[in-house]
Amino acid sequence: MSLWRAYEEVCAILRAGLLGGLQARAVESSWEKIVEIGSVFLVLPAVAYCIRQRKDAPPEILDYFEAVHVLNVRRNQAILDTLEPTLRCLQEIGIAPILLKGVSLLVDELYPPGTRFVGDADL
């Protein structure tokens, strides 16, 4: 299977898992290619969330994705934990911070916990 086909399958996994009510189709690419595409496009935590109850994924793949999810939840929580004191310090010196991009989506809980990959907090 080509990487393009794996990309299409990752998109289908995300559509089915995040939009709800959609039937998840069987994965035709190798799970390794699914991991590769998810990593390249930084959606691996969202893929992990979407496949958590799939019956067609091998146990070692489910274990891998569970670890990805747990680590991403921890990273996101660490970002949120440091965000509050940072915002408070800025407000104390008269700066009204505005949350941008991924961190604003975390704060607003737009995505299910642990599905959004955020590497930093843009203010």
PDB file of C-alpha atoms in Angstrom:
ATOM      1  CA  MET A   1       0.000   0.000   0.000  1.00  0.00           C
ATOM      2  CA  SER A   2       1.160   3.506  -0.779  1.00  0.00           C
ATOM      3  CA  LEU A   3       1.652   6.297   1.720  1.00  0.00           C
ATOM      4  CA  TRP A   4      -1.171   8.164  -0.007  1.00  0.00           C
ATOM      5  CA  ARG A   5      -3.521   5.267   0.734  1.00  0.00           C
ATOM      6  CA  ALA A   6      -2.355   5.251   4.357  1.00  0.00           C
ATOM      7  CA  TYR A   7      -2.998   9.019   4.493  1.00  0.00           C
ATOM      8  CA  GLU A   8      -6.551   8.465   3.233  1.00  0.00           C
ATOM      9  CA  GLU A   9      -7.054   5.772   5.857  1.00  0.00           C
ATOM     10  CA  VAL A  10      -5.815   8.053   8.647  1.00  0.00           C
ATOM     11  CA  CYS A  11      -8.309  10.671   7.444  1.00  0.00           C
ATOM     12  CA  ALA A  12     -11.081   8.052   7.487  1.00  0.00           C
ATOM     13  CA  ILE A  13     -10.109   6.921  10.997  1.00  0.00           C
ATOM     14  CA  LEU A  14     -10.224  10.518  12.237  1.00  0.00           C
ATOM     15  CA  ARG A  15     -13.538  11.231  10.493  1.00  0.00           C
ATOM     16  CA  ALA A  16     -15.180   8.135  11.951  1.00  0.00           C
ATOM     17  CA  GLY A  17     -13.721   8.596  15.435  1.00  0.00           C
ATOM     18  CA  LEU A  18     -14.173  12.328  15.886  1.00  0.00           C
ATOM     19  CA  LEU A  19     -17.402  12.995  14.042  1.00  0.00           C
ATOM     20  CA  GLY A  20     -19.205  10.051  15.594  1.00  0.00           C
ATOM     21  CA  GLY A  21     -21.854   7.875  14.062  1.00  0.00           C
ATOM     22  CA  LEU A  22     -19.687   7.050  11.074  1.00  0.00           C
ATOM     23  CA  GLN A  23     -18.739   3.476  10.360  1.00  0.00           C
ATOM     24  CA  ALA A  24     -15.005   2.865  10.688  1.00  0.00           C
ATOM     25  CA  ARG A  25     -13.760   0.836   7.772  1.00  0.00           C
ATOM     26  CA  ALA A  26     -11.127  -1.863   8.000  1.00  0.00           C
ATOM     27  CA  VAL A  27      -7.519  -0.728   7.713  1.00  0.00           C
ATOM     28  CA  GLU A  28      -5.958  -1.998   4.500  1.00  0.00           C
ATOM     29  CA  SER A  29      -2.533  -0.389   4.941  1.00  0.00           C
ATOM     30  CA  SER A  30      -0.071  -1.684   7.467  1.00  0.00           C
ATOM     31  CA  TRP A  31      -0.493  -0.270  10.939  1.00  0.00           C
ATOM     32  CA  GLU A  32       3.140   0.857  10.693  1.00  0.00           C
ATOM     33  CA  LYS A  33       2.171   3.152   7.801  1.00  0.00           C
ATOM     34  CA  ILE A  34      -0.774   4.463   9.811  1.00  0.00           C
ATOM     35  CA  VAL A  35       1.666   5.292  12.631  1.00  0.00           C
ATOM     36  CA  GLU A  36       4.061   6.920  10.157  1.00  0.00           C
ATOM     37  CA  ILE A  37       1.395   9.158   8.622  1.00  0.00           C
ATOM     38  CA  GLY A  38      -0.081  10.019  12.026  1.00  0.00           C
ATOM     39  CA  SER A  39       3.374  10.997  13.237  1.00  0.00           C
ATOM     40  CA  VAL A  40       4.249  13.095  10.198  1.00  0.00           C
ATOM     41  CA  PHE A  41       1.016  15.094  10.441  1.00  0.00           C
ATOM     42  CA  LEU A  42       1.073  15.283  14.266  1.00  0.00           C
ATOM     43  CA  VAL A  43      -2.317  13.593  14.627  1.00  0.00           C
ATOM     44  CA  LEU A  44      -1.102  10.415  16.326  1.00  0.00           C
ATOM     45  CA  PRO A  45      -2.851  11.252  19.633  1.00  0.00           C
ATOM     46  CA  ALA A  46      -6.133  11.796  17.777  1.00  0.00           C
ATOM     47  CA  VAL A  47      -5.685   8.514  15.892  1.00  0.00           C
ATOM     48  CA  ALA A  48      -5.032   6.839  19.252  1.00  0.00           C
ATOM     49  CA  TYR A  49      -8.316   8.195  20.564  1.00  0.00           C
ATOM     50  CA  CYS A  50     -10.190   7.069  17.456  1.00  0.00           C
ATOM     51  CA  ILE A  51      -8.932   3.485  17.413  1.00  0.00           C
ATOM     52  CA  ARG A  52      -9.054   2.786  21.143  1.00  0.00           C
ATOM     53  CA  GLN A  53     -11.932   0.327  20.797  1.00  0.00           C
ATOM     54  CA  ARG A  54     -11.194  -1.113  17.385  1.00  0.00           C
ATOM     55  CA  LYS A  55     -11.273  -4.886  17.186  1.00  0.00           C
ATOM     56  CA  ASP A  56      -9.154  -5.116  14.015  1.00  0.00           C
ATOM     57  CA  ALA A  57      -5.985  -3.580  15.497  1.00  0.00           C
ATOM     58  CA  PRO A  58      -3.313  -5.908  16.884  1.00  0.00           C
ATOM     59  CA  PRO A  59      -2.826  -5.730  20.675  1.00  0.00           C
ATOM     60  CA  GLU A  60       0.689  -4.287  20.367  1.00  0.00           C
ATOM     61  CA  ILE A  61      -0.647  -1.463  18.181  1.00  0.00           C
ATOM     62  CA  LEU A  62      -3.395  -0.734  20.696  1.00  0.00           C
ATOM     63  CA  ASP A  63      -0.771  -0.710  23.470  1.00  0.00           C
ATOM     64  CA  TYR A  64       1.392   1.690  21.471  1.00  0.00           C
ATOM     65  CA  PHE A  65      -1.499   4.041  20.811  1.00  0.00           C
ATOM     66  CA  GLU A  66      -2.547   3.890  24.462  1.00  0.00           C
ATOM     67  CA  ALA A  67       0.972   4.991  25.451  1.00  0.00           C
ATOM     68  CA  VAL A  68       0.820   7.829  22.897  1.00  0.00           C
ATOM     69  CA  HIS A  69      -2.488   8.950  24.380  1.00  0.00           C
ATOM     70  CA  VAL A  70      -1.304   8.799  28.000  1.00  0.00           C
ATOM     71  CA  LEU A  71       1.888  10.724  27.225  1.00  0.00           C
ATOM     72  CA  ASN A  72      -0.023  13.371  25.290  1.00  0.00           C
ATOM     73  CA  VAL A  73      -2.507  13.817  28.134  1.00  0.00           C
ATOM     74  CA  ARG A  74       0.459  14.368  30.466  1.00  0.00           C
ATOM     75  CA  ARG A  75       2.112  16.869  28.122  1.00  0.00           C
ATOM     76  CA  ASN A  76      -1.101  18.821  27.643  1.00  0.00           C
ATOM     77  CA  GLN A  77      -1.730  18.894  31.387  1.00  0.00           C
ATOM     78  CA  ALA A  78       1.811  20.150  32.017  1.00  0.00           C
ATOM     79  CA  ILE A  79       1.217  22.967  29.538  1.00  0.00           C
ATOM     80  CA  LEU A  80      -2.089  23.865  31.188  1.00  0.00           C
ATOM     81  CA  ASP A  81      -0.513  23.710  34.657  1.00  0.00           C
ATOM     82  CA  THR A  82       2.129  26.267  33.708  1.00  0.00           C
ATOM     83  CA  LEU A  83      -0.305  28.422  31.770  1.00  0.00           C
ATOM     84  CA  GLU A  84      -2.358  29.664  34.719  1.00  0.00           C
ATOM     85  CA  PRO A  85       0.532  31.165  36.713  1.00  0.00           C
ATOM     86  CA  THR A  86       1.957  32.651  33.525  1.00  0.00           C
ATOM     87  CA  LEU A  87      -1.333  34.353  32.691  1.00  0.00           C
ATOM     88  CA  ARG A  88      -1.664  35.612  36.237  1.00  0.00           C
ATOM     89  CA  CYS A  89       1.850  37.144  36.150  1.00  0.00           C
ATOM     90  CA  LEU A  90       1.128  38.878  32.870  1.00  0.00           C
ATOM     91  CA  GLN A  91      -2.160  40.269  34.189  1.00  0.00           C
ATOM     92  CA  GLU A  92      -0.446  41.552  37.350  1.00  0.00           C
ATOM     93  CA  ILE A  93       1.870  43.726  35.238  1.00  0.00           C
ATOM     94  CA  GLY A  94      -0.951  45.049  33.094  1.00  0.00           C
ATOM     95  CA  ILE A  95      -0.708  42.748  30.075  1.00  0.00           C
ATOM     96  CA  ALA A  96      -3.946  41.182  28.872  1.00  0.00           C
ATOM     97  CA  PRO A  97      -2.799  37.907  27.285  1.00  0.00           C
ATOM     98  CA  ILE A  98      -4.676  36.296  24.432  1.00  0.00           C
ATOM     99  CA  LEU A  99      -4.433  32.551  23.967  1.00  0.00           C
ATOM    100  CA  LEU A 100      -3.695  31.490  20.414  1.00  0.00           C
ATOM    101  CA  LYS A 101      -3.797  28.307  18.364  1.00  0.00           C
ATOM    102  CA  GLY A 102      -3.549  24.924  20.069  1.00  0.00           C
ATOM    103  CA  VAL A 103      -3.451  26.093  23.662  1.00  0.00           C
ATOM    104  CA  SER A 104      -6.702  28.032  23.217  1.00  0.00           C
ATOM    105  CA  LEU A 105      -8.301  24.816  21.955  1.00  0.00           C
ATOM    106  CA  LEU A 106      -7.036  22.962  25.031  1.00  0.00           C
ATOM    107  CA  VAL A 107      -8.417  25.577  27.401  1.00  0.00           C
ATOM    108  CA  ASP A 108     -11.779  25.621  25.623  1.00  0.00           C
ATOM    109  CA  GLU A 109     -11.825  21.781  25.619  1.00  0.00           C
ATOM    110  CA  LEU A 110     -12.765  21.739  21.949  1.00  0.00           C
ATOM    111  CA  TYR A 111     -11.228  18.283  21.463  1.00  0.00           C
ATOM    112  CA  PRO A 112     -11.592  15.168  23.613  1.00  0.00           C
ATOM    113  CA  PRO A 113      -8.820  15.038  26.259  1.00  0.00           C
ATOM    114  CA  GLY A 114      -5.460  13.954  24.920  1.00  0.00           C
ATOM    115  CA  THR A 115      -6.362  14.115  21.239  1.00  0.00           C
ATOM    116  CA  ARG A 116      -4.845  17.483  20.374  1.00  0.00           C
ATOM    117  CA  PHE A 117      -1.064  17.603  20.085  1.00  0.00           C
ATOM    118  CA  VAL A 118       0.260  20.858  21.529  1.00  0.00           C
ATOM    119  CA  GLY A 119       3.983  21.508  21.845  1.00  0.00           C
ATOM    120  CA  ASP A 120       3.860  24.966  23.389  1.00  0.00           C
ATOM    121  CA  ALA A 121       1.577  27.771  24.478  1.00  0.00           C
ATOM    122  CA  ASP A 122       1.223  30.663  22.067  1.00  0.00           C
ATOM    123  CA  LEU A 123       0.144  33.909  23.729  1.00  0.00           C
TER     124      LEU A 123
END
